[in-house]
CSV table of N, CA and C in Angstrom, one decimal:
chain,number,residue,atom,x,y,z
A,103,MET,N,199.2,373.4,-99.7
A,103,MET,CA,200.4,372.8,-99.2
A,103,MET,C,200.4,371.3,-99.6
A,104,ASP,N,201.4,370.9,-100.3
A,104,ASP,CA,201.5,369.5,-100.7
A,104,ASP,C,202.4,368.8,-99.7
A,105,ARG,N,201.7,367.8,-98.9
A,105,ARG,CA,202.5,367.1,-97.9
A,105,ARG,C,202.7,365.7,-98.4
A,106,ARG,N,204.0,365.4,-98.5
A,106,ARG,CA,204.4,364.0,-98.9
A,106,ARG,C,205.2,363.5,-97.7
A,107,GLY,N,205.0,362.3,-97.4
A,107,GLY,CA,205.8,361.7,-96.3
A,107,GLY,C,204.9,361.2,-95.2
A,108,VAL,N,205.5,360.9,-94.1
A,108,VAL,CA,204.7,360.2,-93.0
A,108,VAL,C,205.0,361.1,-91.8
A,109,THR,N,203.9,361.3,-91.1
A,109,THR,CA,204.0,362.1,-89.8
A,109,THR,C,204.5,361.2,-88.7
A,110,LEU,N,205.0,361.8,-87.7
A,110,LEU,CA,205.4,361.0,-86.5
A,110,LEU,C,204.3,360.2,-85.9
A,111,LEU,N,203.1,360.7,-85.9
A,111,LEU,CA,201.9,360.0,-85.3
A,111,LEU,C,201.6,358.8,-86.1
A,112,GLU,N,201.6,358.9,-87.5
A,112,GLU,CA,201.3,357.8,-88.3
A,112,GLU,C,202.4,356.7,-88.1
A,113,LEU,N,203.6,357.1,-88.0
A,113,LEU,CA,204.7,356.1,-87.8
A,113,LEU,C,204.5,355.4,-86.5
A,114,MET,N,204.1,356.1,-85.4
A,114,MET,CA,203.9,355.5,-84.1
A,114,MET,C,202.8,354.5,-84.2
A,115,ILE,N,201.7,354.8,-84.9
A,115,ILE,CA,200.6,353.9,-85.0
A,115,ILE,C,201.0,352.6,-85.7
A,116,VAL,N,201.8,352.7,-86.8
A,116,VAL,CA,202.3,351.6,-87.5
A,116,VAL,C,203.2,350.7,-86.6
A,117,VAL,N,204.0,351.3,-85.8
A,117,VAL,CA,204.9,350.6,-84.9
A,117,VAL,C,204.1,349.9,-83.8
A,118,ALA,N,203.1,350.6,-83.3
A,118,ALA,CA,202.2,350.0,-82.3
A,118,ALA,C,201.5,348.8,-82.8
A,119,ILE,N,201.0,348.9,-84.1
A,119,ILE,CA,200.3,347.7,-84.7
A,119,ILE,C,201.2,346.5,-84.9
A,120,ILE,N,202.4,346.8,-85.3
A,120,ILE,CA,203.4,345.7,-85.5
A,120,ILE,C,203.8,345.1,-84.2
A,121,GLY,N,203.9,345.9,-83.1
A,121,GLY,CA,204.2,345.4,-81.8
A,121,GLY,C,203.1,344.5,-81.3
A,122,ILE,N,201.8,344.9,-81.5
A,122,ILE,CA,200.7,344.1,-81.1
A,122,ILE,C,200.7,342.8,-81.8
A,123,LEU,N,200.9,342.8,-83.1
A,123,LEU,CA,200.9,341.6,-83.9
A,123,LEU,C,202.0,340.7,-83.5
A,124,ALA,N,203.2,341.2,-83.2
A,124,ALA,CA,204.3,340.4,-82.7
A,124,ALA,C,204.1,339.8,-81.4
A,125,ALA,N,203.4,340.5,-80.5
A,125,ALA,CA,203.1,340.0,-79.1
A,125,ALA,C,202.2,338.8,-79.2
A,126,VAL,N,201.3,338.7,-80.2
A,126,VAL,CA,200.4,337.6,-80.4
A,126,VAL,C,201.1,336.5,-81.2
A,127,ALA,N,201.8,336.8,-82.2
A,127,ALA,CA,202.4,335.9,-83.2
A,127,ALA,C,203.5,335.1,-82.6
A,128,ILE,N,204.4,335.7,-81.9
A,128,ILE,CA,205.7,335.1,-81.4
A,128,ILE,C,205.3,334.0,-80.4
A,129,PRO,N,204.5,334.2,-79.4
A,129,PRO,CA,204.2,333.1,-78.5
A,129,PRO,C,203.5,331.9,-79.2
A,130,ALA,N,202.6,332.3,-80.1
A,130,ALA,CA,201.9,331.2,-80.9
A,130,ALA,C,202.9,330.4,-81.7
A,131,TYR,N,203.8,331.1,-82.3
A,131,TYR,CA,204.9,330.4,-83.1
A,131,TYR,C,205.7,329.5,-82.2
A,132,ASP,N,206.1,330.0,-81.1
A,132,ASP,CA,206.9,329.1,-80.1
A,132,ASP,C,206.1,327.9,-79.7
A,133,GLY,N,204.8,328.0,-79.5
A,133,GLY,CA,204.0,326.9,-79.2
A,133,GLY,C,204.0,325.9,-80.3
A,134,TYR,N,203.9,326.3,-81.5
A,134,TYR,CA,203.9,325.4,-82.7
A,134,TYR,C,205.2,324.7,-82.8
A,135,VAL,N,206.3,325.4,-82.5
A,135,VAL,CA,207.6,324.8,-82.6
A,135,VAL,C,207.8,323.7,-81.5
A,136,THR,N,207.3,324.0,-80.3
A,136,THR,CA,207.4,323.1,-79.2
A,136,THR,C,206.7,321.8,-79.5
A,137,ARG,N,205.5,322.0,-80.0
A,137,ARG,CA,204.6,320.8,-80.4
A,137,ARG,C,205.3,320.0,-81.5
A,138,SER,N,205.9,320.7,-82.5
A,138,SER,CA,206.5,320.0,-83.6
A,138,SER,C,207.7,319.2,-83.1
A,139,ARG,N,208.4,319.7,-82.1
A,139,ARG,CA,209.6,318.9,-81.6
A,139,ARG,C,209.1,317.6,-80.9
A,140,ARG,N,207.9,317.7,-80.3
A,140,ARG,CA,207.4,316.5,-79.7
A,140,ARG,C,207.2,315.3,-80.6
A,141,SER,N,206.9,315.6,-81.9
A,141,SER,CA,206.8,314.5,-82.9
A,141,SER,C,208.0,313.7,-83.0
A,142,ASN,N,209.2,314.4,-82.8
A,142,ASN,CA,210.5,313.6,-82.9
A,142,ASN,C,210.5,312.6,-81.7
A,143,ALA,N,210.1,313.0,-80.6
A,143,ALA,CA,210.0,312.1,-79.4
A,143,ALA,C,209.1,310.9,-79.7
A,144,PHE,N,207.9,311.2,-80.2
A,144,PHE,CA,206.9,310.2,-80.5
A,144,PHE,C,207.4,309.2,-81.5
A,145,THR,N,208.1,309.7,-82.6
A,145,THR,CA,208.6,308.8,-83.6
A,145,THR,C,209.7,307.9,-83.0
A,146,ALA,N,210.6,308.5,-82.2
A,146,ALA,CA,211.7,307.7,-81.6
A,146,ALA,C,211.1,306.6,-80.7
A,147,LEU,N,210.1,306.9,-79.9
A,147,LEU,CA,209.5,305.9,-79.0
A,147,LEU,C,208.8,304.8,-79.8
A,148,GLU,N,208.2,305.2,-80.9
A,148,GLU,CA,207.5,304.1,-81.7
A,148,GLU,C,208.6,303.3,-82.4
A,149,THR,N,209.7,303.9,-82.8
A,149,THR,CA,210.8,303.1,-83.4
A,149,THR,C,211.4,302.1,-82.4
A,150,VAL,N,211.6,302.6,-81.1
A,150,VAL,CA,212.0,301.7,-80.1
A,150,VAL,C,211.1,300.5,-79.9
A,151,ARG,N,209.8,300.9,-79.9
A,151,ARG,CA,208.8,299.8,-79.7
A,151,ARG,C,208.8,298.8,-80.8
A,152,ALA,N,208.9,299.2,-82.0
A,152,ALA,CA,209.0,298.3,-83.2
A,152,ALA,C,210.3,297.5,-83.1
A,153,ALA,N,211.4,298.1,-82.7
A,153,ALA,CA,212.7,297.4,-82.6
A,153,ALA,C,212.6,296.4,-81.5
A,154,GLN,N,211.9,296.7,-80.4
A,154,GLN,CA,211.8,295.7,-79.3
A,154,GLN,C,211.0,294.5,-79.8
A,155,GLU,N,210.0,294.7,-80.5
A,155,GLU,CA,209.2,293.6,-81.0
A,155,GLU,C,210.0,292.7,-82.0
A,156,MET,N,210.8,293.3,-82.8
A,156,MET,CA,211.7,292.5,-83.7
A,156,MET,C,212.7,291.8,-82.8
A,157,TYR,N,213.3,292.4,-81.8
A,157,TYR,CA,214.2,291.8,-80.9
A,157,TYR,C,213.6,290.6,-80.2
A,158,ARG,N,212.4,290.8,-79.7
A,158,ARG,CA,211.7,289.7,-79.0
A,158,ARG,C,211.4,288.5,-79.9
A,159,ALA,N,211.0,288.8,-81.2
A,159,ALA,CA,210.7,287.8,-82.1
A,159,ALA,C,211.9,286.9,-82.4
A,160,GLU,N,213.1,287.5,-82.3
A,160,GLU,CA,214.4,286.8,-82.6
A,160,GLU,C,214.9,286.1,-81.4
A,161,TYR,N,214.9,286.8,-80.2
A,161,TYR,CA,215.5,286.2,-79.0
A,161,TYR,C,214.6,285.7,-78.0
A,162,GLY,N,213.3,286.0,-78.1
A,162,GLY,CA,212.3,285.5,-77.1
A,162,GLY,C,212.1,286.4,-75.9
A,163,PHE,N,212.8,287.5,-75.8
A,163,PHE,CA,212.7,288.4,-74.7
A,163,PHE,C,213.0,289.8,-75.2
A,164,TYR,N,212.7,290.8,-74.4
A,164,TYR,CA,213.0,292.2,-74.8
A,164,TYR,C,214.4,292.6,-74.5
A,165,ALA,N,215.0,293.5,-75.3
A,165,ALA,CA,216.3,294.0,-75.0
A,165,ALA,C,216.3,294.9,-73.8
A,166,GLY,N,217.5,294.9,-73.1
A,166,GLY,CA,217.7,295.7,-71.9
A,166,GLY,C,218.4,297.0,-72.1
A,167,ALA,N,218.9,297.2,-73.3
A,167,ALA,CA,219.6,298.4,-73.6
A,167,ALA,C,219.3,298.9,-75.0
A,168,LEU,N,219.3,300.2,-75.2
A,168,LEU,CA,219.0,300.7,-76.6
A,168,LEU,C,220.0,300.3,-77.6
A,169,GLY,N,221.3,300.1,-77.2
A,169,GLY,CA,222.3,299.7,-78.1
A,169,GLY,C,222.1,298.4,-78.7
A,170,SER,N,221.3,297.5,-78.0
A,170,SER,CA,221.0,296.2,-78.6
A,170,SER,C,220.0,296.2,-79.7
A,171,LEU,N,219.3,297.4,-79.8
A,171,LEU,CA,218.2,297.5,-80.8
A,171,LEU,C,218.7,298.2,-82.1
A,172,ALA,N,218.4,297.7,-83.2
A,172,ALA,CA,218.9,298.3,-84.5
A,172,ALA,C,218.3,299.7,-84.7
A,173,GLY,N,219.1,300.6,-85.0
A,173,GLY,CA,218.6,302.0,-85.2
A,173,GLY,C,218.2,302.8,-84.0
A,174,CYS,N,218.5,302.3,-82.8
A,174,CYS,CA,218.1,303.0,-81.6
A,174,CYS,C,219.3,303.6,-80.8
A,175,SER,N,219.1,304.8,-80.3
A,175,SER,CA,220.2,305.4,-79.4
A,175,SER,C,219.5,306.4,-78.6
A,176,ALA,N,220.2,306.9,-77.6
A,176,ALA,CA,219.7,307.9,-76.7
A,176,ALA,C,219.4,309.2,-77.4
A,177,THR,N,220.1,309.5,-78.5
A,177,THR,CA,220.0,310.7,-79.2
A,177,THR,C,219.2,310.6,-80.4
A,178,MET,N,218.4,309.5,-80.6
A,178,MET,CA,217.7,309.3,-81.8
A,178,MET,C,216.5,310.3,-82.0
A,179,ALA,N,216.1,311.0,-81.0
A,179,ALA,CA,215.0,312.0,-81.1
A,179,ALA,C,215.6,313.4,-81.4
A,180,GLY,N,216.9,313.6,-81.6
A,180,GLY,CA,217.5,314.9,-81.8
A,180,GLY,C,218.0,315.5,-80.5
A,181,ASP,N,218.3,316.8,-80.5
A,181,ASP,CA,218.9,317.5,-79.3
A,181,ASP,C,217.9,317.8,-78.2
A,182,ASN,N,216.6,317.6,-78.5
A,182,ASN,CA,215.6,318.1,-77.5
A,182,ASN,C,215.0,317.1,-76.7
A,183,TYR,N,215.3,315.8,-76.9
A,183,TYR,CA,214.8,314.7,-76.1
A,183,TYR,C,215.9,313.6,-75.9
A,184,THR,N,216.0,313.1,-74.8
A,184,THR,CA,216.9,311.9,-74.5
A,184,THR,C,216.0,310.7,-74.4
A,185,ILE,N,216.3,309.6,-75.1
A,185,ILE,CA,215.5,308.4,-75.1
A,185,ILE,C,216.2,307.4,-74.2
A,186,SER,N,215.5,306.8,-73.3
A,186,SER,CA,216.0,305.8,-72.4
A,186,SER,C,215.1,304.5,-72.4
A,187,LEU,N,215.7,303.4,-72.0
A,187,LEU,CA,215.0,302.2,-72.0
A,187,LEU,C,215.2,301.5,-70.6
A,188,ASN,N,214.1,301.1,-70.0
A,188,ASN,CA,214.2,300.4,-68.7
A,188,ASN,C,213.4,299.0,-68.9
A,189,ARG,N,214.2,297.9,-68.8
A,189,ARG,CA,213.5,296.6,-68.9
A,189,ARG,C,213.4,296.1,-67.4
A,190,SER,N,212.1,296.0,-67.0
A,190,SER,CA,211.9,295.5,-65.6
A,190,SER,C,211.9,294.0,-65.5
A,191,SER,N,211.6,293.3,-66.6
A,191,SER,CA,211.7,291.9,-66.7
A,191,SER,C,212.0,291.5,-68.2
A,192,PHE,N,212.1,290.2,-68.4
A,192,PHE,CA,212.3,289.8,-69.8
A,192,PHE,C,211.1,290.1,-70.7
A,193,THR,N,209.9,290.3,-70.1
A,193,THR,CA,208.7,290.5,-70.8
A,193,THR,C,208.1,291.9,-70.6
A,194,GLN,N,208.8,292.8,-69.9
A,194,GLN,CA,208.3,294.1,-69.7
A,194,GLN,C,209.4,295.2,-69.9
A,195,TYR,N,209.0,296.2,-70.5
A,195,TYR,CA,210.0,297.4,-70.7
A,195,TYR,C,209.2,298.7,-70.7
A,196,THR,N,209.9,299.7,-70.5
A,196,THR,CA,209.4,301.1,-70.7
A,196,THR,C,210.4,301.9,-71.4
A,197,ALA,N,210.0,302.6,-72.5
A,197,ALA,CA,210.9,303.5,-73.2
A,197,ALA,C,210.4,304.9,-72.9
A,198,THR,N,211.3,305.8,-72.5
A,198,THR,CA,211.0,307.1,-72.1
A,198,THR,C,211.7,308.2,-72.9
A,199,ALA,N,211.0,309.3,-73.2
A,199,ALA,CA,211.6,310.4,-73.9
A,199,ALA,C,211.6,311.6,-72.9
A,200,GLN,N,212.8,312.0,-72.4
A,200,GLN,CA,213.0,313.0,-71.4
A,200,GLN,C,213.3,314.3,-72.2
A,201,PRO,N,212.6,315.4,-71.9
A,201,PRO,CA,212.9,316.7,-72.6
A,201,PRO,C,214.2,317.3,-72.1
A,202,GLN,N,214.9,318.0,-73.0
A,202,GLN,CA,216.1,318.7,-72.6
A,202,GLN,C,216.3,319.8,-73.6
A,203,ASN,N,217.3,320.6,-73.3
A,203,ASN,CA,217.6,321.8,-74.1
A,203,ASN,C,216.4,322.7,-74.3
A,204,LYS,N,216.0,322.9,-75.6
A,204,LYS,CA,214.9,323.9,-75.8
A,204,LYS,C,213.5,323.3,-75.4
A,205,GLN,N,213.4,322.0,-75.1
A,205,GLN,CA,212.2,321.4,-74.7
A,205,GLN,C,212.1,321.3,-73.1
A,206,THR,N,213.2,321.7,-72.4
A,206,THR,CA,213.1,321.6,-71.0
A,206,THR,C,211.9,322.2,-70.4
A,207,GLY,N,211.2,321.5,-69.5
A,207,GLY,CA,210.0,322.1,-69.0
A,207,GLY,C,208.7,321.5,-69.7
A,208,ASP,N,209.0,320.9,-70.9
A,208,ASP,CA,207.9,320.3,-71.6
A,208,ASP,C,207.5,318.9,-71.1
A,209,PHE,N,206.6,318.2,-71.6
A,209,PHE,CA,206.1,316.9,-71.2
A,209,PHE,C,207.2,315.9,-71.4
A,210,TRP,N,207.2,314.9,-70.6
A,210,TRP,CA,208.0,313.6,-70.8
A,210,TRP,C,207.0,312.7,-71.4
A,211,PHE,N,207.5,311.7,-72.2
A,211,PHE,CA,206.6,310.7,-72.8
A,211,PHE,C,207.2,309.3,-72.6
A,212,ARG,N,206.3,308.3,-72.5
A,212,ARG,CA,206.8,307.0,-72.4
A,212,ARG,C,205.8,306.0,-73.0
A,213,VAL,N,206.3,304.8,-73.4
A,213,VAL,CA,205.5,303.8,-73.9
A,213,VAL,C,206.0,302.4,-73.4
A,214,ASN,N,205.1,301.5,-73.2
A,214,ASN,CA,205.6,300.2,-72.7
A,214,ASN,C,205.3,299.1,-73.7
A,215,GLN,N,205.6,297.9,-73.3
A,215,GLN,CA,205.5,296.7,-74.2
A,215,GLN,C,204.1,296.5,-74.8
A,216,ASP,N,203.1,297.0,-74.1
A,216,ASP,CA,201.7,296.9,-74.5
A,216,ASP,C,201.3,298.0,-75.5
A,217,GLY,N,202.1,299.0,-75.7
A,217,GLY,CA,201.8,300.1,-76.5
A,217,GLY,C,201.1,301.2,-75.7
A,218,THR,N,201.0,301.1,-74.4
A,218,THR,CA,200.4,302.1,-73.6
A,218,THR,C,201.2,303.4,-73.6
A,219,GLN,N,200.5,304.5,-74.0
A,219,GLN,CA,201.2,305.8,-74.0
A,219,GLN,C,200.9,306.5,-72.8
A,220,GLU,N,201.9,307.2,-72.2
A,220,GLU,CA,201.8,308.0,-71.0
A,220,GLU,C,202.6,309.3,-71.2
A,221,TYR,N,202.2,310.3,-70.4
A,221,TYR,CA,202.9,311.5,-70.4
A,221,TYR,C,203.0,312.1,-69.0
A,222,SER,N,204.0,312.9,-68.7
A,222,SER,CA,204.2,313.5,-67.4
A,222,SER,C,204.8,314.9,-67.5
A,223,SER,N,204.4,315.8,-66.6
A,223,SER,CA,205.0,317.1,-66.6
A,223,SER,C,206.3,317.1,-65.9
A,224,ASP,N,206.6,316.1,-65.1
A,224,ASP,CA,207.8,316.1,-64.3
A,224,ASP,C,208.6,314.8,-64.3
A,225,GLY,N,208.1,313.8,-65.0
A,225,GLY,CA,208.8,312.5,-65.0
A,225,GLY,C,208.6,311.6,-63.9
A,226,THR,N,207.7,312.0,-62.9
A,226,THR,CA,207.4,311.2,-61.8
A,226,THR,C,206.0,310.8,-61.7
A,227,SER,N,205.1,311.6,-62.0
A,227,SER,CA,203.6,311.4,-61.9
A,227,SER,C,203.1,311.2,-63.4
A,228,TRP,N,202.7,310.0,-63.7
A,228,TRP,CA,202.3,309.7,-65.1
A,228,TRP,C,200.8,309.7,-65.3
A,229,THR,N,200.4,310.1,-66.5
A,229,THR,CA,199.0,310.1,-66.9
A,229,THR,C,198.9,309.3,-68.2
A,230,GLN,N,198.0,308.3,-68.2
A,230,GLN,CA,197.8,307.5,-69.4
A,230,GLN,C,196.9,308.2,-70.3
A,231,GLY,N,197.4,308.3,-71.6
A,231,GLY,CA,196.6,309.0,-72.6
A,231,GLY,C,197.4,309.1,-73.9
A,232,ARG,N,196.6,309.3,-74.9
A,232,ARG,CA,197.3,309.4,-76.3
A,232,ARG,C,198.1,310.6,-76.4
A,233,TRP,N,199.3,310.5,-76.9
A,233,TRP,CA,200.2,311.6,-77.0
A,233,TRP,C,199.6,312.6,-78.0
A,234,GLU,N,198.9,312.2,-79.0
A,234,GLU,CA,198.4,313.1,-80.0
A,234,GLU,C,197.4,314.1,-79.4
A,235,ASP,N,196.9,313.8,-78.2
A,235,ASP,CA,196.0,314.7,-77.5
A,235,ASP,C,196.7,316.0,-77.1
A,236,LEU,N,198.0,315.9,-77.0
A,236,LEU,CA,198.8,317.1,-76.6
A,236,LEU,C,199.3,317.9,-77.7
A,237,ARG,N,198.9,317.6,-78.9
A,237,ARG,CA,199.4,318.4,-80.1
A,237,ARG,C,198.6,319.6,-80.2
């Protein structure tokens, strides 16, 4: 008897293997995508920091609003982070990246005039540390 084709059992084994691979690969892929979106926030915050230094060199103090800085806006990190600027004095500021949309629930990031990098899981309790450690 010449059997050509695939039995139901063989087909079920292949489907099970594909299911197991997908169960491992999809969450790992989502993690990579989440981490790659963070780099947009990092880049935006470093851009704000550089623009603040240029502003300070010209005017003698830091800007109090993102609109005063060349190339900076609340949406400069894309759809997944909102960038904000808080100037507590003419010599101190904090730029913050707040997660939104697909990044909701991810870390918040901020940098100050000294270049100190911090992150938070909720935007209220901050930990000082390099952002790259979260990649």
